[in-house]
């Protein structure tokens, strides 16, 4: 959990509404949520998602509670689809992660737009989703290695 928290905090150098909208900020919290919701839901329980999301909101400057709300929505959708998702090969699941990552970023964009009472530019949200996908593909390898180490014990 410490590594995930460190990654989340290190990716958020700025704070405030304009930093979210103007900056290229990947939604780092949703990456381990997507991975562990499919492969090992007990390793990353909903309360951990909530706690890390609230800490993330404090540092990133978006409305308090928005990140964990979005991450929990994605978590519960993926956990409900768990039996169907496990039939796919792991390589396909890494590619399939593009859908929930993009959905999470669009939900976060919608939340910021609604709470700020003005439509925020959509292009930074798409770039943040693309950046999150690129990071996810690298982190998925690390997460698989962590699961192998845990399973070996």
mmCIF file with all atom_site columns, C-alpha atoms in Angstrom, residues 24-146:
data_model
loop_
_atom_site.group_PDB
_atom_site.id
_atom_site.type_symbol
_atom_site.label_atom_id
_atom_site.label_alt_id
_atom_site.label_comp_id
_atom_site.label_asym_id
_atom_site.label_entity_id
_atom_site.label_seq_id
_atom_site.pdbx_PDB_ins_code
_atom_site.Cartn_x
_atom_site.Cartn_y
_atom_site.Cartn_z
_atom_site.occupancy
_atom_site.B_iso_or_equiv
_atom_site.pdbx_formal_charge
_atom_site.auth_seq_id
_atom_site.auth_comp_id
_atom_site.auth_asym_id
_atom_site.auth_atom_id
_atom_site.pdbx_PDB_model_num
ATOM 1   C CA . UNK A 1 24  ? -1.655  16.141  -17.377 1.00 0.00 ? 24  UNK A CA 1
ATOM 2   C CA . UNK A 1 25  ? -2.590  14.198  -14.255 1.00 0.00 ? 25  UNK A CA 1
ATOM 3   C CA . UNK A 1 26  ? -3.113  10.493  -14.508 1.00 0.00 ? 26  UNK A CA 1
ATOM 4   C CA . UNK A 1 27  ? -5.753  9.002   -12.265 1.00 0.00 ? 27  UNK A CA 1
ATOM 5   C CA . UNK A 1 28  ? -3.187  6.920   -10.418 1.00 0.00 ? 28  UNK A CA 1
ATOM 6   C CA . UNK A 1 29  ? -5.621  5.625   -7.778  1.00 0.00 ? 29  UNK A CA 1
ATOM 7   C CA . UNK A 1 30  ? -7.759  3.781   -10.287 1.00 0.00 ? 30  UNK A CA 1
ATOM 8   C CA . UNK A 1 31  ? -4.825  1.767   -11.692 1.00 0.00 ? 31  UNK A CA 1
ATOM 9   C CA . UNK A 1 32  ? -4.315  -0.615  -8.758  1.00 0.00 ? 32  UNK A CA 1
ATOM 10  C CA . UNK A 1 33  ? -8.080  -0.639  -8.198  1.00 0.00 ? 33  UNK A CA 1
ATOM 11  C CA . UNK A 1 34  ? -8.636  -1.979  -11.717 1.00 0.00 ? 34  UNK A CA 1
ATOM 12  C CA . UNK A 1 35  ? -5.883  -4.566  -11.423 1.00 0.00 ? 35  UNK A CA 1
ATOM 13  C CA . UNK A 1 36  ? -6.688  -5.897  -7.967  1.00 0.00 ? 36  UNK A CA 1
ATOM 14  C CA . UNK A 1 37  ? -10.484 -5.793  -8.453  1.00 0.00 ? 37  UNK A CA 1
ATOM 15  C CA . UNK A 1 38  ? -9.984  -8.426  -11.130 1.00 0.00 ? 38  UNK A CA 1
ATOM 16  C CA . UNK A 1 39  ? -7.034  -10.469 -9.870  1.00 0.00 ? 39  UNK A CA 1
ATOM 17  C CA . UNK A 1 40  ? -7.251  -10.282 -6.077  1.00 0.00 ? 40  UNK A CA 1
ATOM 18  C CA . UNK A 1 41  ? -10.170 -8.237  -4.679  1.00 0.00 ? 41  UNK A CA 1
ATOM 19  C CA . UNK A 1 42  ? -9.266  -9.037  -1.075  1.00 0.00 ? 42  UNK A CA 1
ATOM 20  C CA . UNK A 1 43  ? -5.819  -7.447  -1.469  1.00 0.00 ? 43  UNK A CA 1
ATOM 21  C CA . UNK A 1 44  ? -7.276  -3.996  -2.188  1.00 0.00 ? 44  UNK A CA 1
ATOM 22  C CA . UNK A 1 45  ? -10.604 -3.795  -0.277  1.00 0.00 ? 45  UNK A CA 1
ATOM 23  C CA . UNK A 1 46  ? -13.115 -0.961  -0.753  1.00 0.00 ? 46  UNK A CA 1
ATOM 24  C CA . UNK A 1 47  ? -12.125 0.721   2.529   1.00 0.00 ? 47  UNK A CA 1
ATOM 25  C CA . UNK A 1 48  ? -8.525  0.993   1.288   1.00 0.00 ? 48  UNK A CA 1
ATOM 26  C CA . UNK A 1 49  ? -9.798  2.528   -1.970  1.00 0.00 ? 49  UNK A CA 1
ATOM 27  C CA . UNK A 1 50  ? -11.815 5.041   0.038   1.00 0.00 ? 50  UNK A CA 1
ATOM 28  C CA . UNK A 1 51  ? -8.922  5.972   2.341   1.00 0.00 ? 51  UNK A CA 1
ATOM 29  C CA . UNK A 1 52  ? -6.369  6.360   -0.461  1.00 0.00 ? 52  UNK A CA 1
ATOM 30  C CA . UNK A 1 53  ? -8.887  8.323   -2.526  1.00 0.00 ? 53  UNK A CA 1
ATOM 31  C CA . UNK A 1 54  ? -9.525  10.797  0.269   1.00 0.00 ? 54  UNK A CA 1
ATOM 32  C CA . UNK A 1 55  ? -5.771  11.293  0.773   1.00 0.00 ? 55  UNK A CA 1
ATOM 33  C CA . UNK A 1 56  ? -5.396  11.754  -2.984  1.00 0.00 ? 56  UNK A CA 1
ATOM 34  C CA . UNK A 1 57  ? -8.141  14.383  -3.043  1.00 0.00 ? 57  UNK A CA 1
ATOM 35  C CA . UNK A 1 58  ? -6.378  16.368  -0.338  1.00 0.00 ? 58  UNK A CA 1
ATOM 36  C CA . UNK A 1 59  ? -3.197  16.542  -2.395  1.00 0.00 ? 59  UNK A CA 1
ATOM 37  C CA . UNK A 1 60  ? -4.639  16.948  -5.883  1.00 0.00 ? 60  UNK A CA 1
ATOM 38  C CA . UNK A 1 61  ? -7.159  19.646  -5.023  1.00 0.00 ? 61  UNK A CA 1
ATOM 39  C CA . UNK A 1 62  ? -10.280 18.176  -6.614  1.00 0.00 ? 62  UNK A CA 1
ATOM 40  C CA . UNK A 1 63  ? -13.521 18.176  -4.624  1.00 0.00 ? 63  UNK A CA 1
ATOM 41  C CA . UNK A 1 64  ? -13.130 16.056  -1.513  1.00 0.00 ? 64  UNK A CA 1
ATOM 42  C CA . UNK A 1 65  ? -14.569 12.596  -2.106  1.00 0.00 ? 65  UNK A CA 1
ATOM 43  C CA . UNK A 1 66  ? -14.678 12.710  -5.912  1.00 0.00 ? 66  UNK A CA 1
ATOM 44  C CA . UNK A 1 67  ? -11.707 10.399  -6.540  1.00 0.00 ? 67  UNK A CA 1
ATOM 45  C CA . UNK A 1 68  ? -12.779 7.662   -4.129  1.00 0.00 ? 68  UNK A CA 1
ATOM 46  C CA . UNK A 1 69  ? -16.347 7.836   -5.438  1.00 0.00 ? 69  UNK A CA 1
ATOM 47  C CA . UNK A 1 70  ? -15.180 7.284   -9.015  1.00 0.00 ? 70  UNK A CA 1
ATOM 48  C CA . UNK A 1 71  ? -12.680 4.598   -7.981  1.00 0.00 ? 71  UNK A CA 1
ATOM 49  C CA . UNK A 1 72  ? -15.320 2.753   -5.930  1.00 0.00 ? 72  UNK A CA 1
ATOM 50  C CA . UNK A 1 73  ? -17.777 2.824   -8.841  1.00 0.00 ? 73  UNK A CA 1
ATOM 51  C CA . UNK A 1 74  ? -15.137 1.267   -11.099 1.00 0.00 ? 74  UNK A CA 1
ATOM 52  C CA . UNK A 1 75  ? -14.178 -1.221  -8.350  1.00 0.00 ? 75  UNK A CA 1
ATOM 53  C CA . UNK A 1 76  ? -17.742 -2.447  -7.836  1.00 0.00 ? 76  UNK A CA 1
ATOM 54  C CA . UNK A 1 77  ? -18.463 -2.717  -11.565 1.00 0.00 ? 77  UNK A CA 1
ATOM 55  C CA . UNK A 1 78  ? -15.299 -4.754  -12.132 1.00 0.00 ? 78  UNK A CA 1
ATOM 56  C CA . UNK A 1 79  ? -15.887 -6.932  -9.079  1.00 0.00 ? 79  UNK A CA 1
ATOM 57  C CA . UNK A 1 80  ? -19.395 -7.751  -10.365 1.00 0.00 ? 80  UNK A CA 1
ATOM 58  C CA . UNK A 1 81  ? -17.909 -8.771  -13.725 1.00 0.00 ? 81  UNK A CA 1
ATOM 59  C CA . UNK A 1 82  ? -15.167 -10.816 -12.060 1.00 0.00 ? 82  UNK A CA 1
ATOM 60  C CA . UNK A 1 83  ? -16.337 -14.253 -13.150 1.00 0.00 ? 83  UNK A CA 1
ATOM 61  C CA . UNK A 1 84  ? -16.615 -13.186 -16.789 1.00 0.00 ? 84  UNK A CA 1
ATOM 62  C CA . UNK A 1 85  ? -13.284 -11.335 -16.779 1.00 0.00 ? 85  UNK A CA 1
ATOM 63  C CA . UNK A 1 86  ? -11.257 -14.245 -15.425 1.00 0.00 ? 86  UNK A CA 1
ATOM 64  C CA . UNK A 1 87  ? -12.083 -16.267 -18.551 1.00 0.00 ? 87  UNK A CA 1
ATOM 65  C CA . UNK A 1 88  ? -9.954  -13.894 -20.639 1.00 0.00 ? 88  UNK A CA 1
ATOM 66  C CA . UNK A 1 89  ? -6.175  -14.301 -20.959 1.00 0.00 ? 89  UNK A CA 1
ATOM 67  C CA . UNK A 1 90  ? -4.086  -11.836 -18.866 1.00 0.00 ? 90  UNK A CA 1
ATOM 68  C CA . UNK A 1 91  ? -2.789  -10.031 -21.963 1.00 0.00 ? 91  UNK A CA 1
ATOM 69  C CA . UNK A 1 92  ? -6.351  -9.269  -23.031 1.00 0.00 ? 92  UNK A CA 1
ATOM 70  C CA . UNK A 1 93  ? -7.195  -7.983  -19.544 1.00 0.00 ? 93  UNK A CA 1
ATOM 71  C CA . UNK A 1 94  ? -4.333  -5.493  -19.688 1.00 0.00 ? 94  UNK A CA 1
ATOM 72  C CA . UNK A 1 95  ? -5.730  -4.183  -22.966 1.00 0.00 ? 95  UNK A CA 1
ATOM 73  C CA . UNK A 1 96  ? -9.254  -4.249  -21.585 1.00 0.00 ? 96  UNK A CA 1
ATOM 74  C CA . UNK A 1 97  ? -8.129  -1.894  -18.810 1.00 0.00 ? 97  UNK A CA 1
ATOM 75  C CA . UNK A 1 98  ? -8.357  0.984   -21.296 1.00 0.00 ? 98  UNK A CA 1
ATOM 76  C CA . UNK A 1 99  ? -12.148 0.991   -20.943 1.00 0.00 ? 99  UNK A CA 1
ATOM 77  C CA . UNK A 1 100 ? -12.405 1.432   -17.145 1.00 0.00 ? 100 UNK A CA 1
ATOM 78  C CA . UNK A 1 101 ? -9.454  3.843   -17.089 1.00 0.00 ? 101 UNK A CA 1
ATOM 79  C CA . UNK A 1 102 ? -11.116 6.057   -19.695 1.00 0.00 ? 102 UNK A CA 1
ATOM 80  C CA . UNK A 1 103 ? -14.494 5.711   -17.962 1.00 0.00 ? 103 UNK A CA 1
ATOM 81  C CA . UNK A 1 104 ? -12.953 6.702   -14.621 1.00 0.00 ? 104 UNK A CA 1
ATOM 82  C CA . UNK A 1 105 ? -11.291 9.754   -16.130 1.00 0.00 ? 105 UNK A CA 1
ATOM 83  C CA . UNK A 1 106 ? -14.527 10.809  -17.849 1.00 0.00 ? 106 UNK A CA 1
ATOM 84  C CA . UNK A 1 107 ? -16.453 10.385  -14.570 1.00 0.00 ? 107 UNK A CA 1
ATOM 85  C CA . UNK A 1 108 ? -13.849 12.504  -12.809 1.00 0.00 ? 108 UNK A CA 1
ATOM 86  C CA . UNK A 1 109 ? -14.092 15.145  -15.574 1.00 0.00 ? 109 UNK A CA 1
ATOM 87  C CA . UNK A 1 110 ? -17.898 15.121  -15.253 1.00 0.00 ? 110 UNK A CA 1
ATOM 88  C CA . UNK A 1 111 ? -17.694 15.510  -11.472 1.00 0.00 ? 111 UNK A CA 1
ATOM 89  C CA . UNK A 1 112 ? -15.307 18.459  -11.703 1.00 0.00 ? 112 UNK A CA 1
ATOM 90  C CA . UNK A 1 113 ? -17.473 20.066  -14.386 1.00 0.00 ? 113 UNK A CA 1
ATOM 91  C CA . UNK A 1 114 ? -20.651 19.645  -12.354 1.00 0.00 ? 114 UNK A CA 1
ATOM 92  C CA . UNK A 1 115 ? -19.123 20.857  -9.101  1.00 0.00 ? 115 UNK A CA 1
ATOM 93  C CA . UNK A 1 116 ? -17.449 23.867  -10.715 1.00 0.00 ? 116 UNK A CA 1
ATOM 94  C CA . UNK A 1 117 ? -20.705 24.731  -12.547 1.00 0.00 ? 117 UNK A CA 1
ATOM 95  C CA . UNK A 1 118 ? -18.927 25.070  -15.881 1.00 0.00 ? 118 UNK A CA 1
ATOM 96  C CA . UNK A 1 119 ? -17.909 22.612  -18.544 1.00 0.00 ? 119 UNK A CA 1
ATOM 97  C CA . UNK A 1 120 ? -14.196 21.928  -18.257 1.00 0.00 ? 120 UNK A CA 1
ATOM 98  C CA . UNK A 1 121 ? -12.091 21.283  -21.379 1.00 0.00 ? 121 UNK A CA 1
ATOM 99  C CA . UNK A 1 122 ? -12.318 17.652  -22.382 1.00 0.00 ? 122 UNK A CA 1
ATOM 100 C CA . UNK A 1 123 ? -8.938  17.315  -24.092 1.00 0.00 ? 123 UNK A CA 1
ATOM 101 C CA . UNK A 1 124 ? -6.872  17.304  -20.846 1.00 0.00 ? 124 UNK A CA 1
ATOM 102 C CA . UNK A 1 125 ? -9.117  14.531  -19.533 1.00 0.00 ? 125 UNK A CA 1
ATOM 103 C CA . UNK A 1 126 ? -8.431  12.433  -22.639 1.00 0.00 ? 126 UNK A CA 1
ATOM 104 C CA . UNK A 1 127 ? -4.694  13.037  -22.330 1.00 0.00 ? 127 UNK A CA 1
ATOM 105 C CA . UNK A 1 128 ? -4.818  12.095  -18.647 1.00 0.00 ? 128 UNK A CA 1
ATOM 106 C CA . UNK A 1 129 ? -6.685  8.898   -19.585 1.00 0.00 ? 129 UNK A CA 1
ATOM 107 C CA . UNK A 1 130 ? -4.047  8.073   -22.203 1.00 0.00 ? 130 UNK A CA 1
ATOM 108 C CA . UNK A 1 131 ? -1.253  8.746   -19.716 1.00 0.00 ? 131 UNK A CA 1
ATOM 109 C CA . UNK A 1 132 ? -3.016  6.579   -17.120 1.00 0.00 ? 132 UNK A CA 1
ATOM 110 C CA . UNK A 1 133 ? -3.280  3.740   -19.661 1.00 0.00 ? 133 UNK A CA 1
ATOM 111 C CA . UNK A 1 134 ? 0.433   3.977   -20.447 1.00 0.00 ? 134 UNK A CA 1
ATOM 112 C CA . UNK A 1 135 ? 1.303   3.882   -16.764 1.00 0.00 ? 135 UNK A CA 1
ATOM 113 C CA . UNK A 1 136 ? -1.112  0.995   -16.176 1.00 0.00 ? 136 UNK A CA 1
ATOM 114 C CA . UNK A 1 137 ? 0.599   -1.218  -18.729 1.00 0.00 ? 137 UNK A CA 1
ATOM 115 C CA . UNK A 1 138 ? 3.892   -0.768  -16.853 1.00 0.00 ? 138 UNK A CA 1
ATOM 116 C CA . UNK A 1 139 ? 2.362   -1.127  -13.395 1.00 0.00 ? 139 UNK A CA 1
ATOM 117 C CA . UNK A 1 140 ? 0.470   -4.286  -14.395 1.00 0.00 ? 140 UNK A CA 1
ATOM 118 C CA . UNK A 1 141 ? 3.811   -6.058  -14.734 1.00 0.00 ? 141 UNK A CA 1
ATOM 119 C CA . UNK A 1 142 ? 4.824   -4.891  -11.263 1.00 0.00 ? 142 UNK A CA 1
ATOM 120 C CA . UNK A 1 143 ? 1.450   -5.903  -9.810  1.00 0.00 ? 143 UNK A CA 1
ATOM 121 C CA . UNK A 1 144 ? 1.737   -9.378  -11.389 1.00 0.00 ? 144 UNK A CA 1
ATOM 122 C CA . UNK A 1 145 ? 5.186   -9.780  -9.829  1.00 0.00 ? 145 UNK A CA 1
ATOM 123 C CA . UNK A 1 146 ? 3.827   -8.713  -6.437  1.00 0.00 ? 146 UNK A CA 1
#
